[in-house]
Amino acid sequence: MSGELKPGYKQTEVGVIPEDWTVEGLDAVCSMKSGEGITSAGIDQFSEYPCYGGNGLRGFTTRFTHDGCYSLIGRQGALCGNVLGVKGRFFASEHAIVVTASARTDIHWLTFVMGEMRLNQYSESSAQPGLSVSKLLNLVVPVPPTLAEQRAIAEALSDADALIESLEQLIAKKRGIKQGAMQELLTGKRRLPGFSGEWEVKRFGDVVAPRHDRIDPKRTGVQEFCVELEHIGSATGALLGSSSTGGQSSLKSVFRAGDVLFGKLRAYLRKYWWADCAGVCSTEIWVFAPNENLISTAYLFQMVQTDKFIEVASSSYGTHMPRSDWNVVKNYELLLPPVLEQTAIATILSDMDAEIAGLEGKLVKARQVKQGMMQELLTGRVRLV
């Protein structure tokens, strides 16, 4: 905060906080202990309980922890600095730190506080970087004066987490439903009302052709709207961003509005996008131009998302940088309905995509709201009691 302090607030080493809040070391509000090792036979006695380590569930050497509510901090590995709230009985490996709250501290509030502290920045440099318990306990945090206020903060943030989790589950469910619909509608197992007749077997290369137009930005000097692989969402069909070509840009492929882009580098990542404008893209991306007398663009966009197509496209050459082989993909056989039926099928699947995209937008907003709540509630800028 700048300028004069708001009445009822004070300036501290951790920023501006309410006058009745205190700044305390973590050693005053909790205790910490690393997990310890036991034999695999010891683990087997309690195999129904989860095990937490530096890389997530299931570790190698672990220690059994009693019933209760705790926080766990990843001490080493991929989850170093990550904070997780746990309840009940569990194992914690030596790569996890078990946090127990003091009598005047709510463990759920403390879990949110430590989660915001980005503890991985305190990892020590060594052959195997990790967090030091003694150094973590010396860190200071702003502390509300009563358990009631701590619990009110934790409850509000838990409600935000519950909304986020419910949206994540709903999105996963909708994606599963869409995947099932694709398997039925794109194979003819289920026909839409009003359509009949046999479907035709076509080779992919007979109905779709990759564009071969290229530009060299170093020679043209023109800034072009550019899509790289990292700009395309994995398994979502969404464009996450873009860039502009410059004098140092490499050779690019040209695409037009309505083309379907498909990442041929590591095809299993499912990078595909239905272009709504013209531009250029990485040469690691195929630019598919459909023969619209045989296959509609909307139907093509849905078809390249199927497990079968991804499997065929994943038949690659190269081991370090596996790329899809057009000589394999062009011979992929697919059953094609008439274009009118393709359009009807694609419309249904596109509507499902739109519903999922709407839910994903709500999820992004819910996460942003929760982040704002964290910044307001954990610093006392907004009081709930």
Short mmCIF file of C-alpha atoms in Angstrom, two decimals:
data_model
loop_
_atom_site.label_atom_id
_atom_site.label_comp_id
_atom_site.label_asym_id
_atom_site.label_seq_id
_atom_site.Cartn_x
_atom_site.Cartn_y
_atom_site.Cartn_z
CA MET A 1 0.00 0.00 0.00
CA SER A 2 1.24 3.49 -0.76
CA GLY A 3 0.52 6.80 0.95
CA GLU A 4 -1.09 6.95 4.37
CA LEU A 5 -2.01 3.74 6.15
CA LYS A 6 -5.64 2.80 6.24
CA PRO A 7 -7.06 3.19 9.79
CA GLY A 8 -6.74 -0.04 11.73
CA TYR A 9 -3.67 -1.23 9.78
CA LYS A 10 0.08 -1.17 10.38
CA GLN A 11 3.25 -1.53 8.35
CA THR A 12 5.32 -4.68 9.06
CA GLU A 13 8.16 -6.65 7.53
CA VAL A 14 5.63 -8.71 5.58
CA GLY A 15 3.64 -5.69 4.40
CA VAL A 16 0.56 -3.87 5.66
CA ILE A 17 -1.63 -5.98 7.97
CA PRO A 18 -4.45 -5.29 10.48
CA GLU A 19 -3.30 -3.82 13.80
CA ASP A 20 -4.51 -6.84 15.78
CA TRP A 21 -2.62 -9.31 13.55
CA THR A 22 0.93 -10.36 14.43
CA VAL A 23 4.00 -11.36 12.42
CA GLU A 24 5.36 -14.69 13.62
CA GLY A 25 7.85 -17.30 12.53
CA LEU A 26 6.50 -20.60 11.30
CA ASP A 27 8.20 -22.21 14.29
CA ALA A 28 5.69 -20.37 16.52
CA VAL A 29 2.59 -21.64 14.69
CA CYS A 30 3.60 -25.19 13.72
CA SER A 31 6.16 -27.94 13.91
CA MET A 32 7.74 -29.73 10.95
CA LYS A 33 9.28 -33.13 10.54
CA SER A 34 10.53 -35.07 7.54
CA GLY A 35 9.18 -38.55 6.87
CA GLU A 36 11.35 -41.51 7.82
CA GLY A 37 12.00 -44.93 6.37
CA ILE A 38 10.51 -48.31 7.24
CA THR A 39 10.65 -51.67 5.48
CA SER A 40 8.37 -52.60 2.62
CA ALA A 41 6.81 -55.17 4.93
CA GLY A 42 5.84 -52.34 7.25
CA ILE A 43 4.20 -50.51 4.39
CA ASP A 44 2.24 -53.61 3.38
CA GLN A 45 0.52 -53.67 6.78
CA PHE A 46 -1.21 -50.41 5.91
CA SER A 47 -1.41 -50.66 2.11
CA GLU A 48 -4.88 -49.09 2.07
CA TYR A 49 -3.42 -45.74 3.20
CA PRO A 50 -1.97 -43.23 0.71
CA CYS A 51 1.74 -42.54 0.60
CA TYR A 52 3.13 -39.08 -0.14
CA GLY A 53 6.64 -38.34 -1.33
CA GLY A 54 8.64 -35.85 -3.37
CA ASN A 55 6.99 -36.91 -6.64
CA GLY A 56 3.41 -37.41 -5.49
CA LEU A 57 1.55 -40.51 -4.34
CA ARG A 58 3.56 -43.61 -3.49
CA GLY A 59 7.16 -43.41 -2.38
CA PHE A 60 9.87 -45.90 -1.49
CA THR A 61 11.00 -45.44 2.09
CA THR A 62 8.17 -44.22 4.26
CA ARG A 63 7.00 -43.60 7.78
CA PHE A 64 3.48 -44.18 9.08
CA THR A 65 1.73 -41.12 10.48
CA HIS A 66 -1.19 -41.14 12.93
CA ASP A 67 -4.74 -39.90 12.41
CA GLY A 68 -5.30 -36.16 12.21
CA CYS A 69 -5.08 -33.13 9.94
CA TYR A 70 -1.70 -32.10 8.60
CA SER A 71 0.01 -30.19 5.83
CA LEU A 72 2.59 -31.88 3.64
CA ILE A 73 5.39 -30.03 1.84
CA GLY A 74 7.28 -31.62 -1.03
CA ARG A 75 10.90 -31.53 0.10
CA GLN A 76 12.62 -32.76 -3.06
CA GLY A 77 11.79 -33.82 -6.58
CA ALA A 78 9.09 -32.56 -8.96
CA LEU A 79 6.80 -31.35 -6.16
CA CYS A 80 9.47 -29.49 -4.17
CA GLY A 81 7.73 -26.64 -2.33
CA ASN A 82 4.21 -27.82 -3.14
CA VAL A 83 1.86 -27.80 -0.14
CA LEU A 84 -0.96 -30.29 0.36
CA GLY A 85 -3.55 -30.63 3.11
CA VAL A 86 -4.19 -34.21 4.25
CA LYS A 87 -6.51 -35.83 6.73
CA GLY A 88 -6.58 -39.27 8.29
CA ARG A 89 -3.86 -41.90 8.17
CA PHE A 90 -1.10 -41.82 5.57
CA PHE A 91 2.55 -42.49 4.85
CA ALA A 92 5.06 -39.69 4.28
CA SER A 93 8.41 -40.44 2.67
CA GLU A 94 11.64 -38.70 3.62
CA HIS A 95 11.06 -36.50 0.57
CA ALA A 96 8.03 -34.92 2.24
CA ILE A 97 7.79 -32.65 5.30
CA VAL A 98 4.88 -33.25 7.68
CA VAL A 99 3.54 -30.02 9.21
CA THR A 100 1.58 -30.12 12.50
CA ALA A 101 -0.24 -26.96 13.63
CA SER A 102 0.10 -25.60 17.15
CA ALA A 103 -2.93 -25.43 19.45
CA ARG A 104 -3.63 -21.80 18.47
CA THR A 105 -3.29 -22.39 14.72
CA ASP A 106 -5.83 -23.74 12.24
CA ILE A 107 -4.06 -26.23 9.96
CA HIS A 108 -6.34 -25.49 7.00
CA TRP A 109 -5.56 -21.76 7.20
CA LEU A 110 -1.85 -22.56 7.52
CA THR A 111 -1.99 -24.80 4.44
CA PHE A 112 -3.30 -21.92 2.33
CA VAL A 113 -0.68 -19.54 3.79
CA MET A 114 2.23 -21.86 3.01
CA GLY A 115 0.81 -22.59 -0.43
CA GLU A 116 1.10 -18.88 -1.25
CA MET A 117 4.70 -18.62 -0.01
CA ARG A 118 6.27 -20.37 -3.05
CA LEU A 119 8.48 -22.43 -0.78
CA ASN A 120 10.46 -23.94 -3.66
CA GLN A 121 12.39 -20.65 -3.87
CA TYR A 122 14.04 -21.63 -0.55
CA SER A 123 15.43 -24.88 -1.96
CA GLU A 124 19.13 -25.27 -1.20
CA SER A 125 21.58 -25.80 -4.05
CA SER A 126 23.36 -29.14 -3.94
CA ALA A 127 23.66 -32.35 -5.93
CA GLN A 128 20.09 -33.06 -4.82
CA PRO A 129 18.43 -29.70 -4.03
CA GLY A 130 15.89 -29.78 -1.23
CA LEU A 131 14.14 -27.80 1.48
CA SER A 132 15.66 -27.38 4.93
CA VAL A 133 13.16 -27.79 7.79
CA SER A 134 15.15 -25.45 10.04
CA LYS A 135 15.21 -22.71 7.39
CA LEU A 136 11.48 -23.06 6.67
CA LEU A 137 10.67 -22.67 10.35
CA ASN A 138 12.51 -19.32 10.36
CA LEU A 139 10.18 -17.84 7.72
CA VAL A 140 7.65 -15.31 8.99
CA VAL A 141 3.94 -14.98 8.21
CA PRO A 142 1.08 -12.60 9.15
CA VAL A 143 -1.18 -14.32 11.69
CA PRO A 144 -4.83 -13.46 12.52
CA PRO A 145 -5.39 -13.16 16.29
CA THR A 146 -8.04 -15.86 16.72
CA LEU A 147 -8.73 -19.39 15.56
CA ALA A 148 -12.20 -18.19 14.54
CA GLU A 149 -10.80 -15.75 11.97
CA GLN A 150 -8.28 -18.28 10.70
CA ARG A 151 -11.05 -20.83 10.23
CA ALA A 152 -13.32 -18.30 8.51
CA ILE A 153 -10.54 -17.53 6.01
CA ALA A 154 -9.86 -21.22 5.44
CA GLU A 155 -13.56 -21.96 4.95
CA ALA A 156 -13.97 -19.21 2.35
CA LEU A 157 -10.92 -20.43 0.41
CA SER A 158 -12.06 -24.05 0.74
CA ASP A 159 -15.40 -23.08 -0.81
CA ALA A 160 -13.50 -21.54 -3.73
CA ASP A 161 -11.48 -24.76 -4.07
CA ALA A 162 -14.69 -26.81 -4.03
CA LEU A 163 -16.10 -24.76 -6.91
CA ILE A 164 -12.88 -25.21 -8.89
CA GLU A 165 -12.88 -28.95 -8.24
CA SER A 166 -16.53 -29.32 -9.26
CA LEU A 167 -15.85 -27.48 -12.52
CA GLU A 168 -12.80 -29.66 -13.20
CA GLN A 169 -14.87 -32.79 -12.63
CA LEU A 170 -17.70 -31.52 -14.84
CA ILE A 171 -15.26 -30.68 -17.65
CA ALA A 172 -13.71 -34.15 -17.40
CA LYS A 173 -17.20 -35.69 -17.54
CA LYS A 174 -18.20 -33.60 -20.58
CA ARG A 175 -14.96 -34.51 -22.35
CA GLY A 176 -15.68 -38.17 -21.70
CA ILE A 177 -19.19 -37.81 -23.11
CA LYS A 178 -17.83 -36.05 -26.19
CA GLN A 179 -15.20 -38.76 -26.69
CA GLY A 180 -17.94 -41.39 -26.58
CA ALA A 181 -20.05 -39.43 -29.06
CA MET A 182 -17.08 -39.19 -31.43
CA GLN A 183 -16.53 -42.94 -31.29
CA GLU A 184 -20.16 -43.57 -32.24
CA LEU A 185 -20.90 -40.76 -34.70
CA LEU A 186 -17.62 -40.71 -36.63
CA THR A 187 -17.69 -44.48 -37.19
CA GLY A 188 -21.36 -44.82 -38.13
CA LYS A 189 -22.19 -46.94 -35.10
CA ARG A 190 -24.93 -44.43 -34.38
CA ARG A 191 -26.72 -42.63 -37.20
CA LEU A 192 -28.51 -39.35 -36.85
CA PRO A 193 -32.26 -39.26 -37.63
CA GLY A 194 -33.02 -38.69 -41.30
CA PHE A 195 -29.82 -40.20 -42.65
CA SER A 196 -29.35 -43.63 -44.19
CA GLY A 197 -27.29 -45.33 -46.86
CA GLU A 198 -23.81 -46.76 -46.94
CA TRP A 199 -20.69 -44.81 -46.06
CA GLU A 200 -17.66 -44.87 -48.38
CA VAL A 201 -14.16 -46.01 -47.50
CA LYS A 202 -11.62 -43.34 -48.41
CA ARG A 203 -7.89 -42.93 -47.93
CA PHE A 204 -7.00 -39.87 -45.89
CA GLY A 205 -4.65 -38.67 -48.63
CA ASP A 206 -7.51 -38.79 -51.18
CA VAL A 207 -9.67 -36.31 -49.26
CA VAL A 208 -7.07 -34.13 -47.53
CA ALA A 209 -3.83 -32.60 -48.81
CA PRO A 210 -1.12 -30.88 -46.75
CA ARG A 211 -0.28 -27.41 -48.04
CA HIS A 212 3.33 -26.94 -49.12
CA ASP A 213 3.41 -23.13 -49.36
CA ARG A 214 6.39 -21.73 -47.42
CA ILE A 215 7.80 -18.31 -46.66
CA ASP A 216 11.20 -17.26 -45.35
CA PRO A 217 10.71 -14.26 -42.99
CA LYS A 218 14.43 -13.51 -43.16
CA ARG A 219 14.01 -12.70 -46.84
CA THR A 220 10.54 -11.13 -46.88
CA GLY A 221 11.05 -8.94 -43.82
CA VAL A 222 7.27 -8.91 -43.36
CA GLN A 223 5.71 -9.48 -39.94
CA GLU A 224 3.19 -12.31 -40.17
CA PHE A 225 0.69 -13.70 -37.67
CA CYS A 226 2.49 -16.83 -36.53
CA VAL A 227 1.40 -19.99 -34.71
CA GLU A 228 3.98 -22.25 -33.08
CA LEU A 229 3.37 -25.64 -31.47
CA GLU A 230 3.39 -24.12 -27.98
CA HIS A 231 0.54 -21.82 -29.00
CA ILE A 232 -1.87 -24.73 -29.51
CA GLY A 233 -3.52 -26.31 -26.48
CA SER A 234 -3.01 -30.02 -25.92
CA ALA A 235 -6.21 -32.02 -26.60
CA THR A 236 -8.36 -28.87 -26.51
CA GLY A 237 -8.25 -27.49 -30.05
CA ALA A 238 -7.74 -24.04 -28.52
CA LEU A 239 -5.27 -21.40 -29.65
CA LEU A 240 -3.48 -20.21 -26.51
CA GLY A 241 -1.44 -17.45 -28.10
CA SER A 242 0.52 -16.36 -31.16
CA SER A 243 3.60 -14.44 -32.22
CA SER A 244 4.85 -12.38 -35.14
CA THR A 245 7.60 -13.35 -37.53
CA GLY A 246 10.75 -11.28 -37.57
CA GLY A 247 14.15 -11.09 -39.18
CA GLN A 248 15.42 -14.05 -37.14
CA SER A 249 12.42 -16.34 -37.76
CA SER A 250 12.94 -19.69 -39.45
CA LEU A 251 11.09 -20.99 -42.52
CA LYS A 252 7.32 -21.06 -42.00
CA SER A 253 4.32 -22.85 -43.53
CA VAL A 254 1.43 -20.77 -44.85
CA PHE A 255 -2.15 -21.46 -43.80
CA ARG A 256 -5.49 -19.94 -44.77
CA ALA A 257 -8.70 -19.34 -42.85
CA GLY A 258 -10.57 -22.65 -42.63
CA ASP A 259 -7.49 -24.89 -42.76
CA VAL A 260 -6.95 -27.47 -40.04
CA LEU A 261 -3.54 -27.35 -38.37
CA PHE A 262 -2.12 -30.53 -36.80
CA GLY A 263 1.14 -30.83 -34.87
CA LYS A 264 3.20 -33.61 -36.46
CA LEU A 265 5.96 -33.43 -33.83
CA ARG A 266 4.94 -35.78 -31.01
CA ALA A 267 1.43 -36.30 -32.39
CA TYR A 268 0.37 -37.93 -29.11
CA LEU A 269 0.26 -34.42 -27.62
CA ARG A 270 -2.91 -33.85 -29.72
CA LYS A 271 -2.14 -30.37 -31.01
CA TYR A 272 -4.83 -29.34 -33.50
CA TRP A 273 -6.52 -26.06 -34.40
CA TRP A 274 -9.19 -24.98 -36.89
CA ALA A 275 -7.78 -21.74 -38.25
CA ASP A 276 -10.18 -18.78 -38.20
CA CYS A 277 -7.70 -16.51 -39.98
CA ALA A 278 -4.75 -16.64 -42.36
CA GLY A 279 -1.15 -16.70 -41.21
CA VAL A 280 2.00 -18.80 -40.97
CA CYS A 281 3.05 -21.59 -38.64
CA SER A 282 5.93 -23.81 -37.67
CA THR A 283 6.95 -26.40 -40.24
CA GLU A 284 6.41 -28.92 -37.41
CA ILE A 285 2.70 -28.36 -38.03
CA TRP A 286 0.78 -29.90 -40.93
CA VAL A 287 -1.61 -27.53 -42.71
CA PHE A 288 -4.51 -29.68 -43.90
CA ALA A 289 -6.64 -28.43 -46.79
CA PRO A 290 -9.73 -30.62 -47.26
CA ASN A 291 -11.33 -31.50 -50.58
CA GLU A 292 -14.67 -30.01 -49.61
CA ASN A 293 -16.53 -32.09 -52.22
CA LEU A 294 -15.59 -35.15 -50.16
CA ILE A 295 -15.04 -33.97 -46.58
CA SER A 296 -16.16 -30.85 -44.73
CA THR A 297 -13.62 -28.85 -42.74
CA ALA A 298 -15.72 -29.18 -39.59
CA TYR A 299 -15.82 -32.97 -39.97
CA LEU A 300 -12.06 -33.11 -40.66
CA PHE A 301 -11.38 -31.10 -37.49
CA GLN A 302 -13.37 -33.62 -35.42
CA MET A 303 -11.84 -36.61 -37.18
CA VAL A 304 -8.21 -35.65 -36.42
CA GLN A 305 -9.12 -35.67 -32.71
CA THR A 306 -10.07 -39.37 -32.67
CA ASP A 307 -7.90 -41.92 -30.88
CA LYS A 308 -7.53 -43.88 -34.12
CA PHE A 309 -6.15 -40.95 -36.08
CA ILE A 310 -3.79 -39.99 -33.24
CA GLU A 311 -2.59 -43.60 -33.15
CA VAL A 312 -1.86 -43.58 -36.88
CA ALA A 313 -0.22 -40.15 -36.72
CA SER A 314 1.96 -41.39 -33.87
CA SER A 315 3.52 -43.96 -36.21
CA SER A 316 6.55 -41.74 -36.52
CA TYR A 317 10.12 -41.59 -37.67
CA GLY A 318 12.92 -40.35 -35.43
CA THR A 319 13.38 -41.28 -31.78
CA HIS A 320 14.63 -38.07 -30.16
CA MET A 321 12.12 -35.86 -32.03
CA PRO A 322 9.39 -38.25 -33.30
CA ARG A 323 7.46 -36.82 -36.26
CA SER A 324 4.38 -38.17 -37.99
CA ASP A 325 5.02 -39.84 -41.35
CA TRP A 326 2.78 -38.57 -44.18
CA ASN A 327 3.41 -41.81 -46.10
CA VAL A 328 1.65 -43.62 -43.26
CA VAL A 329 -1.06 -41.05 -42.54
CA LYS A 330 -2.10 -40.62 -46.18
CA ASN A 331 -3.01 -44.32 -46.34
CA TYR A 332 -5.19 -44.18 -43.23
CA GLU A 333 -8.63 -45.49 -44.23
CA LEU A 334 -11.77 -43.84 -42.91
CA LEU A 335 -15.48 -44.32 -43.42
CA LEU A 336 -17.01 -41.16 -44.84
CA PRO A 337 -20.72 -40.31 -44.93
CA PRO A 338 -22.08 -37.83 -47.49
CA VAL A 339 -21.06 -34.21 -46.83
CA LEU A 340 -24.56 -33.28 -45.63
CA GLU A 341 -24.41 -35.97 -42.92
CA GLN A 342 -20.84 -34.96 -42.08
CA THR A 343 -22.07 -31.42 -41.44
CA ALA A 344 -24.85 -32.64 -39.12
CA ILE A 345 -22.41 -34.82 -37.16
CA ALA A 346 -19.82 -32.06 -36.90
CA THR A 347 -22.45 -29.59 -35.67
CA ILE A 348 -23.36 -31.83 -32.74
CA LEU A 349 -19.70 -32.36 -31.80
CA SER A 350 -18.91 -28.66 -32.22
CA ASP A 351 -21.78 -27.78 -29.86
CA MET A 352 -20.20 -30.11 -27.30
CA ASP A 353 -16.86 -28.35 -27.83
CA ALA A 354 -18.53 -24.99 -27.25
CA GLU A 355 -20.09 -26.21 -24.00
CA ILE A 356 -16.71 -27.49 -22.78
CA ALA A 357 -15.02 -24.23 -23.77
CA GLY A 358 -17.64 -22.31 -21.80
CA LEU A 359 -16.98 -24.41 -18.72
CA GLU A 360 -13.23 -23.95 -19.15
CA GLY A 361 -13.80 -20.20 -19.23
CA LYS A 362 -15.70 -20.44 -15.95
CA LEU A 363 -12.85 -22.50 -14.51
CA VAL A 364 -10.28 -19.86 -15.47
CA LYS A 365 -12.44 -17.19 -13.84
CA ALA A 366 -12.94 -19.29 -10.69
CA ARG A 367 -9.18 -19.73 -10.36
CA GLN A 368 -8.64 -16.00 -10.81
CA VAL A 369 -11.27 -15.22 -8.19
CA LYS A 370 -9.66 -17.63 -5.75
CA GLN A 371 -6.24 -16.09 -6.35
CA GLY A 372 -7.68 -12.66 -5.63
CA MET A 373 -9.32 -13.98 -2.46
CA MET A 374 -5.97 -15.40 -1.32
CA GLN A 375 -4.28 -12.04 -1.74
CA GLU A 376 -7.05 -10.21 0.13
CA LEU A 377 -7.86 -12.66 2.93
CA LEU A 378 -4.37 -13.90 3.82
CA THR A 379 -3.10 -10.34 4.25
CA GLY A 380 -6.13 -9.05 6.16
CA ARG A 381 -7.08 -6.48 3.51
CA VAL A 382 -10.54 -8.04 3.69
CA ARG A 383 -11.79 -9.24 7.10
CA LEU A 384 -14.41 -11.95 7.51
CA VAL A 385 -14.89 -11.63 11.26
#
